mmCIF file of C-alpha atoms in Angstrom:
data_model
loop_
_atom_site.group_PDB
_atom_site.id
_atom_site.type_symbol
_atom_site.label_atom_id
_atom_site.label_comp_id
_atom_site.label_asym_id
_atom_site.label_seq_id
_atom_site.Cartn_x
_atom_site.Cartn_y
_atom_site.Cartn_z
ATOM 1 C CA MET D 1 90.161 85.799 -9.207
ATOM 2 C CA GLU D 2 89.551 88.981 -11.022
ATOM 3 C CA PHE D 3 92.173 90.199 -13.381
ATOM 4 C CA GLU D 4 92.234 93.735 -11.389
ATOM 5 C CA THR D 5 92.834 91.629 -8.045
ATOM 6 C CA ARG D 6 95.612 89.484 -9.385
ATOM 7 C CA ILE D 7 97.366 92.989 -11.084
ATOM 8 C CA ALA D 8 97.196 94.554 -7.676
ATOM 9 C CA ILE D 9 98.639 91.470 -5.694
ATOM 10 C CA ARG D 10 101.579 91.161 -8.322
ATOM 11 C CA VAL D 11 102.306 94.861 -7.991
ATOM 12 C CA PHE D 12 101.890 94.504 -4.302
ATOM 13 C CA LEU D 13 104.527 91.524 -4.296
ATOM 14 C CA PHE D 14 106.780 93.394 -6.630
ATOM 15 C CA LEU D 15 106.956 96.568 -4.504
ATOM 16 C CA LEU D 16 106.982 94.706 -1.137
ATOM 17 C CA PRO D 17 111.051 94.166 -1.119
ATOM 18 C CA PHE D 18 111.425 97.824 -1.646
ATOM 19 C CA PHE D 19 109.321 98.541 1.244
ATOM 20 C CA ILE D 20 111.184 96.002 3.342
ATOM 21 C CA ILE D 21 114.503 97.641 2.263
ATOM 22 C CA VAL D 22 113.406 101.207 3.113
ATOM 23 C CA GLY D 23 111.871 100.099 6.076
ATOM 24 C CA ARG D 24 115.129 98.291 7.280
ATOM 25 C CA LEU D 25 117.185 101.223 6.373
ATOM 26 C CA ILE D 26 114.839 103.798 8.337
ATOM 27 C CA TYR D 27 114.957 101.185 11.304
ATOM 28 C CA ILE D 28 118.814 100.884 11.309
ATOM 29 C CA THR D 29 119.966 104.485 10.446
ATOM 30 C CA PRO D 30 121.179 106.168 13.237
ATOM 31 C CA SER D 31 120.348 109.817 11.954
ATOM 32 C CA THR D 32 116.378 108.789 11.935
ATOM 33 C CA ASN D 33 116.671 108.300 15.784
ATOM 34 C CA SER D 34 117.814 110.876 18.393
ATOM 35 C CA PRO D 35 121.306 109.874 19.552
ATOM 36 C CA PRO D 36 121.467 108.396 22.892
ATOM 37 C CA ILE D 37 123.684 111.130 24.639
ATOM 38 C CA ALA D 38 124.806 108.552 27.624
ATOM 39 C CA THR D 39 127.662 107.330 29.037
ATOM 40 C CA SER D 40 128.699 104.332 31.221
ATOM 41 C CA GLU D 41 130.898 104.092 33.997
ATOM 42 C CA PHE D 42 131.520 100.355 33.556
ATOM 43 C CA LEU D 43 131.585 97.707 30.972
ATOM 44 C CA GLN D 44 128.844 95.287 31.571
ATOM 45 C CA THR D 45 130.240 92.883 29.193
ATOM 46 C CA HIS D 46 133.140 91.950 27.274
ATOM 47 C CA GLY D 47 133.379 93.914 23.852
ATOM 48 C CA SER D 48 135.737 94.665 20.662
ATOM 49 C CA LEU D 49 136.854 98.016 19.805
ATOM 50 C CA MET D 50 137.945 98.870 16.464
ATOM 51 C CA ILE D 51 139.998 101.798 16.034
ATOM 52 C CA PHE D 52 141.177 103.526 12.480
ATOM 53 C CA LEU D 53 144.322 105.723 12.511
ATOM 54 C CA GLY D 54 144.117 107.830 9.442
ATOM 55 C CA SER D 55 147.779 109.144 9.516
ATOM 56 C CA GLY D 56 149.463 112.558 10.396
ATOM 57 C CA GLY D 57 147.555 114.788 12.578
ATOM 58 C CA HIS D 58 144.432 112.149 12.600
ATOM 59 C CA THR D 59 146.800 109.551 13.972
ATOM 60 C CA GLY D 60 148.114 111.939 16.520
ATOM 61 C CA GLU D 61 144.754 113.190 17.802
ATOM 62 C CA MET D 62 143.453 109.686 18.122
ATOM 63 C CA LEU D 63 146.159 108.485 20.258
ATOM 64 C CA LYS D 64 145.784 111.609 22.347
ATOM 65 C CA ILE D 65 141.999 110.848 22.623
ATOM 66 C CA LEU D 66 142.714 107.305 23.779
ATOM 67 C CA SER D 67 145.875 108.016 26.090
ATOM 68 C CA ASN D 68 143.639 108.284 29.216
ATOM 69 C CA VAL D 69 141.131 105.664 28.148
ATOM 70 C CA ASP D 70 141.375 102.147 29.848
ATOM 71 C CA VAL D 71 141.189 99.867 26.933
ATOM 72 C CA SER D 72 142.598 96.739 28.767
ATOM 73 C CA ASN D 73 139.324 94.906 28.934
ATOM 74 C CA VAL D 74 138.575 95.070 25.582
ATOM 75 C CA THR D 75 139.802 93.431 22.366
ATOM 76 C CA ARG D 76 141.159 95.859 20.215
ATOM 77 C CA THR D 77 141.565 95.890 16.222
ATOM 78 C CA TRP D 78 143.659 98.455 14.804
ATOM 79 C CA ILE D 79 143.388 99.628 11.314
ATOM 80 C CA VAL D 80 146.216 101.415 9.242
ATOM 81 C CA SER D 81 146.945 102.557 5.745
ATOM 82 C CA SER D 82 149.418 100.289 4.046
ATOM 83 C CA ASN D 83 151.963 102.926 3.526
ATOM 84 C CA ASP D 84 151.646 104.622 7.142
ATOM 85 C CA THR D 85 154.572 103.187 8.936
ATOM 86 C CA THR D 86 154.423 106.231 11.142
ATOM 87 C CA SER D 87 150.878 105.298 12.406
ATOM 88 C CA LEU D 88 151.850 101.712 12.991
ATOM 89 C CA LEU D 89 154.851 102.588 15.111
ATOM 90 C CA LYS D 90 153.177 105.055 17.385
ATOM 91 C CA CYS D 91 150.275 102.599 17.706
ATOM 92 C CA GLU D 92 152.752 99.826 18.881
ATOM 93 C CA GLU D 93 154.205 102.333 21.179
ATOM 94 C CA PHE D 94 150.685 102.885 22.649
ATOM 95 C CA GLU D 95 150.113 99.349 22.870
ATOM 96 C CA ARG D 96 153.269 98.651 24.773
ATOM 97 C CA SER D 97 151.726 100.855 27.659
ATOM 98 C CA VAL D 98 148.509 98.964 27.800
ATOM 99 C CA GLU D 99 148.558 96.132 30.284
ATOM 100 C CA SER D 100 145.854 93.943 28.910
ATOM 101 C CA PRO D 101 145.168 89.981 28.619
ATOM 102 C CA HIS D 102 143.866 90.689 25.084
ATOM 103 C CA SER D 103 146.469 91.185 22.401
ATOM 104 C CA PRO D 104 145.871 93.546 19.902
ATOM 105 C CA ARG D 105 145.141 92.867 16.220
ATOM 106 C CA PHE D 106 146.494 94.870 13.411
ATOM 107 C CA LEU D 107 144.780 95.185 9.868
ATOM 108 C CA THR D 108 146.572 97.015 6.726
ATOM 109 C CA LEU D 109 144.251 98.483 4.276
ATOM 110 C CA HIS D 110 145.618 99.052 0.795
ATOM 111 C CA ARG D 111 145.984 103.059 0.370
ATOM 112 C CA ALA D 112 142.958 104.426 -1.578
ATOM 113 C CA ARG D 113 144.667 107.236 -3.424
ATOM 114 C CA SER D 114 148.309 108.817 -3.655
ATOM 115 C CA VAL D 115 148.325 112.688 -4.308
ATOM 116 C CA GLY D 116 148.877 113.454 -7.957
ATOM 117 C CA GLU D 117 147.721 109.901 -9.376
ATOM 118 C CA PRO D 118 145.906 110.183 -12.633
ATOM 119 C CA LEU D 119 142.000 109.816 -12.252
ATOM 120 C CA ILE D 120 141.781 106.499 -13.903
ATOM 121 C CA SER D 121 143.989 104.582 -11.614
ATOM 122 C CA SER D 122 142.784 106.246 -8.949
ATOM 123 C CA ALA D 123 138.960 104.933 -9.501
ATOM 124 C CA LYS D 124 140.513 101.303 -9.948
ATOM 125 C CA ASN D 125 142.635 101.889 -6.629
ATOM 126 C CA THR D 126 139.179 103.195 -4.917
ATOM 127 C CA VAL D 127 137.680 99.911 -5.965
ATOM 128 C CA ILE D 128 140.306 97.717 -4.855
ATOM 129 C CA SER D 129 140.604 99.413 -1.650
ATOM 130 C CA PHE D 130 137.098 99.205 -0.983
ATOM 131 C CA TYR D 131 136.813 95.619 -1.753
ATOM 132 C CA ASP D 132 140.196 94.972 0.270
ATOM 133 C CA THR D 133 138.576 96.820 3.278
ATOM 134 C CA PHE D 134 135.349 94.571 2.934
ATOM 135 C CA ARG D 135 137.336 91.377 2.714
ATOM 136 C CA GLN D 136 139.554 92.052 5.513
ATOM 137 C CA ILE D 137 136.806 92.999 7.907
ATOM 138 C CA TYR D 138 134.625 90.241 6.786
ATOM 139 C CA SER D 139 137.322 87.748 7.561
ATOM 140 C CA LEU D 140 137.507 88.738 11.114
ATOM 141 C CA PRO D 141 136.585 86.360 13.697
ATOM 142 C CA GLU D 142 133.738 88.697 14.970
ATOM 143 C CA LEU D 143 132.579 92.139 14.213
ATOM 144 C CA PRO D 144 133.657 94.866 16.316
ATOM 145 C CA SER D 145 131.198 96.193 18.965
ATOM 146 C CA VAL D 146 132.440 100.010 18.521
ATOM 147 C CA LEU D 147 134.143 101.374 15.454
ATOM 148 C CA LEU D 148 136.167 104.843 16.373
ATOM 149 C CA ILE D 149 137.151 106.818 13.610
ATOM 150 C CA ASN D 150 138.167 110.685 13.207
ATOM 151 C CA GLY D 151 138.752 111.029 9.654
ATOM 152 C CA PRO D 152 140.380 111.584 7.115
ATOM 153 C CA GLY D 153 138.350 110.499 3.804
ATOM 154 C CA THR D 154 139.902 106.927 4.160
ATOM 155 C CA SER D 155 137.820 106.513 7.129
ATOM 156 C CA VAL D 156 134.543 106.701 5.407
ATOM 157 C CA PRO D 157 134.382 103.406 3.476
ATOM 158 C CA ILE D 158 134.976 101.424 6.881
ATOM 159 C CA ALA D 159 131.921 103.120 8.388
ATOM 160 C CA TYR D 160 129.903 102.399 5.408
ATOM 161 C CA ILE D 161 130.996 98.811 5.078
ATOM 162 C CA LEU D 162 130.014 98.385 8.713
ATOM 163 C CA PHE D 163 126.759 100.001 8.269
ATOM 164 C CA VAL D 164 125.932 97.452 5.206
ATOM 165 C CA PHE D 165 126.864 94.482 7.373
ATOM 166 C CA LYS D 166 124.356 95.937 10.186
ATOM 167 C CA PHE D 167 121.793 96.295 7.260
ATOM 168 C CA LEU D 168 122.166 92.736 6.328
ATOM 169 C CA GLY D 169 121.834 91.666 10.042
ATOM 170 C CA LEU D 170 125.314 90.364 10.316
ATOM 171 C CA GLY D 171 126.563 92.821 12.880
ATOM 172 C CA ARG D 172 125.569 95.715 15.154
ATOM 173 C CA THR D 173 128.759 97.844 15.154
ATOM 174 C CA SER D 174 128.244 101.270 16.801
ATOM 175 C CA ILE D 175 130.080 103.747 14.749
ATOM 176 C CA VAL D 176 131.488 106.485 16.775
ATOM 177 C CA TYR D 177 133.007 109.416 14.996
ATOM 178 C CA VAL D 178 135.038 112.301 16.726
ATOM 179 C CA GLU D 179 135.545 115.366 14.587
ATOM 180 C CA SER D 180 138.775 117.169 14.287
ATOM 181 C CA LEU D 181 139.776 119.674 17.219
ATOM 182 C CA ALA D 182 140.669 121.736 13.821
ATOM 183 C CA ARG D 183 136.966 122.094 13.310
ATOM 184 C CA VAL D 184 135.312 124.885 14.773
ATOM 185 C CA ASN D 185 132.380 126.119 12.743
ATOM 186 C CA GLU D 186 132.214 123.628 9.862
ATOM 187 C CA LEU D 187 132.310 119.918 9.822
ATOM 188 C CA SER D 188 135.184 118.196 7.759
ATOM 189 C CA LEU D 189 134.030 116.458 4.617
ATOM 190 C CA SER D 190 134.553 113.113 6.284
ATOM 191 C CA GLY D 191 132.273 114.219 9.070
ATOM 192 C CA LYS D 192 129.487 115.090 6.698
ATOM 193 C CA LEU D 193 129.772 111.873 4.860
ATOM 194 C CA VAL D 194 129.655 109.715 8.072
ATOM 195 C CA LEU D 195 127.235 111.743 10.002
ATOM 196 C CA PRO D 196 124.204 109.819 8.862
ATOM 197 C CA VAL D 197 125.538 106.401 9.931
ATOM 198 C CA ALA D 198 127.272 107.446 12.832
ATOM 199 C CA ASP D 199 125.639 106.297 16.240
ATOM 200 C CA ARG D 200 127.567 108.624 18.194
ATOM 201 C CA PHE D 201 128.901 111.817 16.563
ATOM 202 C CA ILE D 202 131.324 113.880 18.760
ATOM 203 C CA VAL D 203 132.715 117.312 18.032
ATOM 204 C CA GLN D 204 135.145 119.414 20.027
ATOM 205 C CA TRP D 205 133.630 122.800 19.834
ATOM 206 C CA LYS D 206 130.663 124.281 20.745
ATOM 207 C CA PRO D 207 129.544 126.216 17.505
ATOM 208 C CA LEU D 208 129.414 122.843 15.714
ATOM 209 C CA SER D 209 127.073 121.158 18.249
ATOM 210 C CA LEU D 210 124.689 124.023 17.844
ATOM 211 C CA LYS D 211 124.777 123.933 14.186
ATOM 212 C CA TYR D 212 124.202 120.018 14.100
ATOM 213 C CA LYS D 213 121.485 118.574 16.023
ATOM 214 C CA ARG D 214 122.900 115.009 16.352
ATOM 215 C CA ALA D 215 126.507 116.519 17.167
ATOM 216 C CA GLU D 216 127.280 115.854 20.986
ATOM 217 C CA TYR D 217 129.699 118.544 22.585
ATOM 218 C CA HIS D 218 131.611 117.369 25.759
ATOM 219 C CA GLY D 219 134.505 119.776 25.575
ATOM 220 C CA ILE D 220 138.208 119.184 24.179
ATOM 221 C CA LEU D 221 138.775 115.504 24.212
ATOM 222 C CA VAL D 222 142.483 115.663 23.252
ATOM 223 C CA MET W 1 165.785 131.790 29.751
ATOM 224 C CA LYS W 2 164.820 129.874 26.850
ATOM 225 C CA LEU W 3 162.380 130.281 24.116
ATOM 226 C CA LEU W 4 161.088 127.840 21.640
ATOM 227 C CA ILE W 5 159.926 128.904 18.132
ATOM 228 C CA THR W 6 158.197 125.975 16.330
ATOM 229 C CA THR W 7 156.818 126.607 12.980
ATOM 230 C CA GLY W 8 155.320 123.479 11.860
ATOM 231 C CA ALA W 9 156.720 120.322 10.102
ATOM 232 C CA THR W 10 154.876 119.738 6.428
ATOM 233 C CA VAL W 11 155.164 123.308 5.290
ATOM 234 C CA THR W 12 157.539 125.825 5.642
ATOM 235 C CA PHE W 13 156.098 128.643 7.476
ATOM 236 C CA LYS W 14 157.996 131.477 5.836
ATOM 237 C CA LYS W 15 156.582 134.465 7.253
ATOM 238 C CA LEU W 16 157.466 133.130 10.766
ATOM 239 C CA ILE W 17 160.896 131.959 9.959
ATOM 240 C CA SER W 18 161.674 135.149 7.820
ATOM 241 C CA PHE W 19 160.617 137.198 10.646
ATOM 242 C CA THR W 20 162.272 135.324 13.501
ATOM 243 C CA ILE W 21 165.611 135.543 11.405
ATOM 244 C CA THR W 22 165.772 138.729 10.264
ATOM 245 C CA GLU W 23 164.178 140.813 12.861
ATOM 246 C CA PHE W 24 163.764 139.001 16.077
ATOM 247 C CA ILE W 25 167.244 137.735 17.129
ATOM 248 C CA GLN W 26 168.185 141.072 18.807
ATOM 249 C CA PRO W 27 164.558 141.628 20.691
ATOM 250 C CA CYS W 28 165.301 138.099 21.846
ATOM 251 C CA ILE W 29 168.738 139.180 23.353
ATOM 252 C CA ASP W 30 167.126 142.145 24.744
ATOM 253 C CA LEU W 31 164.664 140.213 26.333
ATOM 254 C CA GLY W 32 166.779 138.287 28.331
ATOM 255 C CA PHE W 33 166.634 135.171 26.452
ATOM 256 C CA ASP W 34 170.188 132.900 26.218
ATOM 257 C CA GLU W 35 168.718 130.037 24.119
ATOM 258 C CA VAL W 36 166.303 129.846 21.311
ATOM 259 C CA TYR W 37 165.225 126.276 19.906
ATOM 260 C CA ILE W 38 163.994 126.961 16.289
ATOM 261 C CA GLN W 39 161.915 124.249 14.688
ATOM 262 C CA TYR W 40 161.925 125.350 11.336
ATOM 263 C CA GLY W 41 160.051 122.524 9.204
ATOM 264 C CA ASN W 42 160.622 119.509 7.039
ATOM 265 C CA GLU W 43 159.324 120.384 3.695
ATOM 266 C CA ILE W 44 161.098 118.071 1.043
ATOM 267 C CA ASP W 45 160.560 118.088 -2.650
ATOM 268 C CA ASN W 46 162.265 116.028 -5.402
ATOM 269 C CA GLY W 47 165.280 115.429 -2.634
ATOM 270 C CA GLN W 48 165.332 119.097 -1.734
ATOM 271 C CA HIS W 49 164.984 120.113 1.728
ATOM 272 C CA LEU W 50 163.022 123.333 0.856
ATOM 273 C CA SER W 51 162.691 124.337 4.641
ATOM 274 C CA LYS W 52 166.388 124.210 5.220
ATOM 275 C CA GLU W 53 167.260 126.236 1.847
ATOM 276 C CA PHE W 54 164.757 128.790 2.950
ATOM 277 C CA ILE W 55 166.308 129.230 6.420
ATOM 278 C CA ASN W 56 169.775 129.678 4.994
ATOM 279 C CA GLN W 57 168.365 132.202 2.613
ATOM 280 C CA CYS W 58 167.010 134.033 5.768
ATOM 281 C CA LEU W 59 170.269 133.645 7.584
ATOM 282 C CA GLU W 60 172.557 135.038 4.774
ATOM 283 C CA GLY W 61 173.682 138.490 5.425
ATOM 284 C CA VAL W 62 171.993 138.419 8.900
ATOM 285 C CA ILE W 63 174.265 136.375 10.887
ATOM 286 C CA ASN W 64 177.591 134.603 9.956
ATOM 287 C CA TYR W 65 176.228 131.107 9.902
ATOM 288 C CA GLN W 66 174.876 128.604 7.445
ATOM 289 C CA LEU W 67 173.190 125.231 8.236
ATOM 290 C CA THR W 68 175.295 122.411 6.560
ATOM 291 C CA SER W 69 173.408 119.594 8.190
ATOM 292 C CA LEU W 70 169.394 119.451 9.068
ATOM 293 C CA GLU W 71 170.300 120.324 12.604
ATOM 294 C CA GLY W 72 172.730 123.118 13.779
ATOM 295 C CA GLU W 73 173.716 125.307 16.745
ATOM 296 C CA PHE W 74 175.056 128.738 16.693
ATOM 297 C CA LEU W 75 176.508 130.982 19.635
ATOM 298 C CA LEU W 76 175.943 134.610 18.721
ATOM 299 C CA GLU W 77 177.828 137.244 20.743
ATOM 300 C CA ARG W 78 176.365 141.148 20.623
ATOM 301 C CA GLY W 79 177.122 143.797 22.842
ATOM 302 C CA GLY W 80 178.708 141.734 25.405
ATOM 303 C CA LYS W 81 175.730 139.300 25.630
ATOM 304 C CA SER W 82 175.492 136.054 23.862
ATOM 305 C CA ILE W 83 172.319 133.846 22.788
ATOM 306 C CA LYS W 84 172.474 130.439 21.432
ATOM 307 C CA LEU W 85 170.476 129.425 18.568
ATOM 308 C CA ILE W 86 169.689 125.833 17.945
ATOM 309 C CA PHE W 87 168.063 124.931 14.690
ATOM 310 C CA PHE W 88 166.161 121.559 13.898
ATOM 311 C CA PRO W 89 163.696 120.691 11.027
ATOM 312 C CA PHE W 90 161.462 118.620 13.138
ATOM 313 C CA SER W 91 161.205 116.345 16.146
ATOM 314 C CA ASN W 92 159.174 112.999 17.173
ATOM 315 C CA ASN W 93 159.615 114.342 20.522
ATOM 316 C CA LEU W 94 158.927 118.227 20.596
ATOM 317 C CA SER W 95 157.765 117.831 24.255
ATOM 318 C CA LYS W 96 161.349 117.856 25.190
ATOM 319 C CA TYR W 97 161.746 121.233 23.748
ATOM 320 C CA ILE W 98 158.559 122.368 25.415
ATOM 321 C CA GLN W 99 159.240 121.285 28.656
ATOM 322 C CA ALA W 100 162.880 122.960 28.155
ATOM 323 C CA SER W 101 161.470 126.298 27.319
ATOM 324 C CA ASP W 102 159.867 129.263 29.075
ATOM 325 C CA ILE W 103 158.168 130.854 26.597
ATOM 326 C CA ILE W 104 157.107 129.469 23.299
ATOM 327 C CA ILE W 105 155.839 130.796 20.110
ATOM 328 C CA SER W 106 153.989 128.447 17.988
ATOM 329 C CA HIS W 107 152.332 127.870 14.591
ATOM 330 C CA GLY W 108 148.664 127.272 14.684
ATOM 331 C CA GLY W 109 148.627 123.347 14.571
ATOM 332 C CA THR W 110 146.151 121.990 17.021
ATOM 333 C CA GLY W 111 148.384 119.165 17.926
ATOM 334 C CA THR W 112 151.211 121.418 18.918
ATOM 335 C CA ILE W 113 149.140 123.931 20.694
ATOM 336 C CA ILE W 114 147.544 121.060 22.769
ATOM 337 C CA ASP W 115 150.967 119.730 23.340
ATOM 338 C CA ILE W 116 152.322 123.049 24.844
ATOM 339 C CA LEU W 117 149.021 123.827 26.698
ATOM 340 C CA LYS W 118 149.471 120.460 28.551
ATOM 341 C CA TYR W 119 152.828 121.847 29.973
ATOM 342 C CA SER W 120 151.033 124.936 30.979
ATOM 343 C CA LYS W 121 153.736 126.996 29.024
ATOM 344 C CA PRO W 122 153.168 130.819 28.059
ATOM 345 C CA LEU W 123 152.060 130.785 24.528
ATOM 346 C CA LEU W 124 151.967 133.118 21.707
ATOM 347 C CA VAL W 125 150.109 131.312 18.493
ATOM 348 C CA VAL W 126 151.154 133.021 15.215
ATOM 349 C CA TYR W 127 148.441 131.699 12.747
ATOM 350 C CA ASN W 128 149.437 131.222 9.194
ATOM 351 C CA GLU W 129 146.919 132.854 6.950
ATOM 352 C CA GLU W 130 148.487 131.838 3.707
ATOM 353 C CA LEU W 131 147.297 128.237 4.213
ATOM 354 C CA MET W 132 144.185 127.466 2.201
ATOM 355 C CA GLY W 133 141.557 125.631 3.778
ATOM 356 C CA ASN W 134 143.521 125.847 6.996
ATOM 357 C CA HIS W 135 141.516 126.488 10.357
ATOM 358 C CA GLN W 136 144.502 128.114 12.286
ATOM 359 C CA LYS W 137 142.910 131.451 12.701
ATOM 360 C CA GLU W 138 139.804 130.057 14.105
ATOM 361 C CA ILE W 139 141.603 127.685 16.467
ATOM 362 C CA ALA W 140 143.933 130.323 17.424
ATOM 363 C CA GLU W 141 140.900 132.628 18.441
ATOM 364 C CA GLU W 142 139.062 130.046 20.014
ATOM 365 C CA PHE W 143 142.089 129.191 22.130
ATOM 366 C CA THR W 144 142.520 132.857 22.891
ATOM 367 C CA ASN W 145 138.653 133.114 24.067
ATOM 368 C CA LEU W 146 139.434 130.376 26.505
ATOM 369 C CA ASN W 147 142.499 132.208 27.578
ATOM 370 C CA TYR W 148 144.759 129.579 27.111
ATOM 371 C CA CYS W 149 147.138 131.744 24.896
ATOM 372 C CA ILE W 150 147.449 134.874 22.944
ATOM 373 C CA ASN W 151 147.710 135.063 19.204
ATOM 374 C CA VAL W 152 148.762 137.125 16.233
ATOM 375 C CA SER W 153 148.079 136.926 12.536
ATOM 376 C CA SER W 154 151.304 135.807 10.190
ATOM 377 C CA GLU W 155 150.307 139.108 8.374
ATOM 378 C CA ASN W 156 150.983 141.419 11.449
ATOM 379 C CA LEU W 157 154.455 140.215 12.600
ATOM 380 C CA ASP W 158 156.146 143.257 13.506
ATOM 381 C CA GLU W 159 159.081 143.766 15.682
ATOM 382 C CA GLU W 160 157.879 145.931 18.381
ATOM 383 C CA GLN W 161 154.423 144.230 18.637
ATOM 384 C CA ILE W 162 155.793 140.639 18.954
ATOM 385 C CA THR W 163 158.300 141.965 21.466
ATOM 386 C CA SER W 164 155.791 143.758 23.607
ATOM 387 C CA LYS W 165 153.433 140.457 23.553
ATOM 388 C CA VAL W 166 156.281 138.198 24.524
ATOM 389 C CA LYS W 167 157.451 140.772 27.295
ATOM 390 C CA LYS W 168 153.680 140.469 28.740
ATOM 391 C CA LEU W 169 153.872 136.814 28.753
ATOM 392 C CA ILE W 170 157.403 136.997 30.601
ATOM 393 C CA THR W 171 156.195 139.318 33.080
ATOM 394 C CA ASN W 172 152.899 137.672 33.658
ATOM 395 C CA GLU W 173 150.970 140.921 32.718
ATOM 396 C CA VAL W 174 148.739 138.681 30.513
ATOM 397 C CA LYS W 175 147.924 135.928 32.940
ATOM 398 C CA LEU W 176 146.757 132.874 31.041
ATOM 399 C CA SER W 177 144.462 130.074 32.410
ATOM 400 C CA GLU W 178 145.440 126.620 32.788
ATOM 401 C CA TYR W 179 144.532 123.928 30.233
ATOM 402 C CA GLU W 180 142.194 121.261 31.817
ATOM 403 C CA SER W 181 141.977 118.087 30.067
ATOM 404 C CA ASN W 182 138.886 115.835 30.583
ATOM 405 C CA SER W 183 141.322 113.083 31.014
ATOM 406 C CA GLY W 184 139.774 110.605 28.676
ATOM 407 C CA LYS W 185 136.563 109.898 31.181
ATOM 408 C CA VAL W 186 134.140 111.036 28.477
ATOM 409 C CA ILE W 187 135.238 109.197 25.439
ATOM 410 C CA GLN W 188 135.672 106.099 27.801
ATOM 411 C CA GLY W 189 132.159 106.713 28.985
ATOM 412 C CA ILE W 190 130.979 106.708 25.338
ATOM 413 C CA ILE W 191 132.789 103.581 24.201
ATOM 414 C CA TYR W 192 131.651 101.547 27.403
ATOM 415 C CA HIS W 193 128.153 102.802 26.709
ATOM 416 C CA GLU W 194 128.103 101.902 23.153
ATOM 417 C CA ILE W 195 129.665 98.006 23.715
ATOM 418 C CA ASN W 196 127.127 97.712 26.695
ATOM 419 C CA ARG W 197 124.341 98.886 24.202
ATOM 420 C CA VAL W 198 125.510 96.639 21.097
ATOM 421 C CA LYS W 199 126.311 93.749 23.297
ATOM 422 C CA SER W 200 122.986 93.854 25.462
#
């Protein structure tokens, strides 16, 4: 074999993994495909739903969104932050009204950042929080079929962790993001961050759906 | 007739609270209200209940009453009429007060607005212009465009204007539309569709 050919083969083999990674990313990233704006009336199979309660107004809005959804035939995994007892109580109250053969599972995640915390310990806590989220999701018996989130920033790592699992071929979780009703003309920061990896991105005011191609608008959902 | 004035829980809505106490009690009597529920906020810093301190400051010199605990009631008699003022910092069950009221004046928080609309109560939204990065104005205007409520800025709290707006709500001169919730079918359809797709 000639020297030049050998070099060409080596360069090709060296670059191949990068091409595969980029190809895989393009293939699985929802934002490179047009969204399937479709709904189903019935469940054809058993599925699992993971719901993140982001505290305060986010929790309130999420529970209002779910208040008329029949979740009895899906397995439910609720995620709350470790210092957010209010959300846990509200969620337990919600579960008491659900008659279901599947009992819910609760995950408590290490809080990413407290207000007024110094930057260094904040950075350390973010890493701990990310690792903790990863470990807890990894140790689940099955990855959820659907992740439902509506902010705030603490919901972003969960979406990206499940995206990484999808990249590695370990799961197929569909990420469904619902933007806050408080957002009329501009997405929230967590909305902007989740947009590229969200399979379904739902907004509650028309101006937002006109501004962002992938945003679906179906009226107010709460 | 009963009125609920809800000002939000996390931040003391000073403009609305101070307007209510110092200017709006007499108009309430004149409009024919005999009970006013005042949710005044639950802002706490270093063990100090800032919302309570603020409302007590407003009460001073206006009526002969101070809140000693977080909740309180005061029966005010003026000109042969009486009005009962009921104070509370926040409630986990605001719906109870919403249901009991005929007219509601609310801050511009989406959660509260939706709770009120679900009970189809005549609503005047006072959006707080002092909050940074807050979308109360946009939301109040969008809901007003849908004819679900009327609104006013916290910068334009003027006794005559608010009285006339509330009067229009009482007399039905302003006819608001009923809020229609899509009853969860949309989000359920999306969740079911995604489960079917992922599991197929």
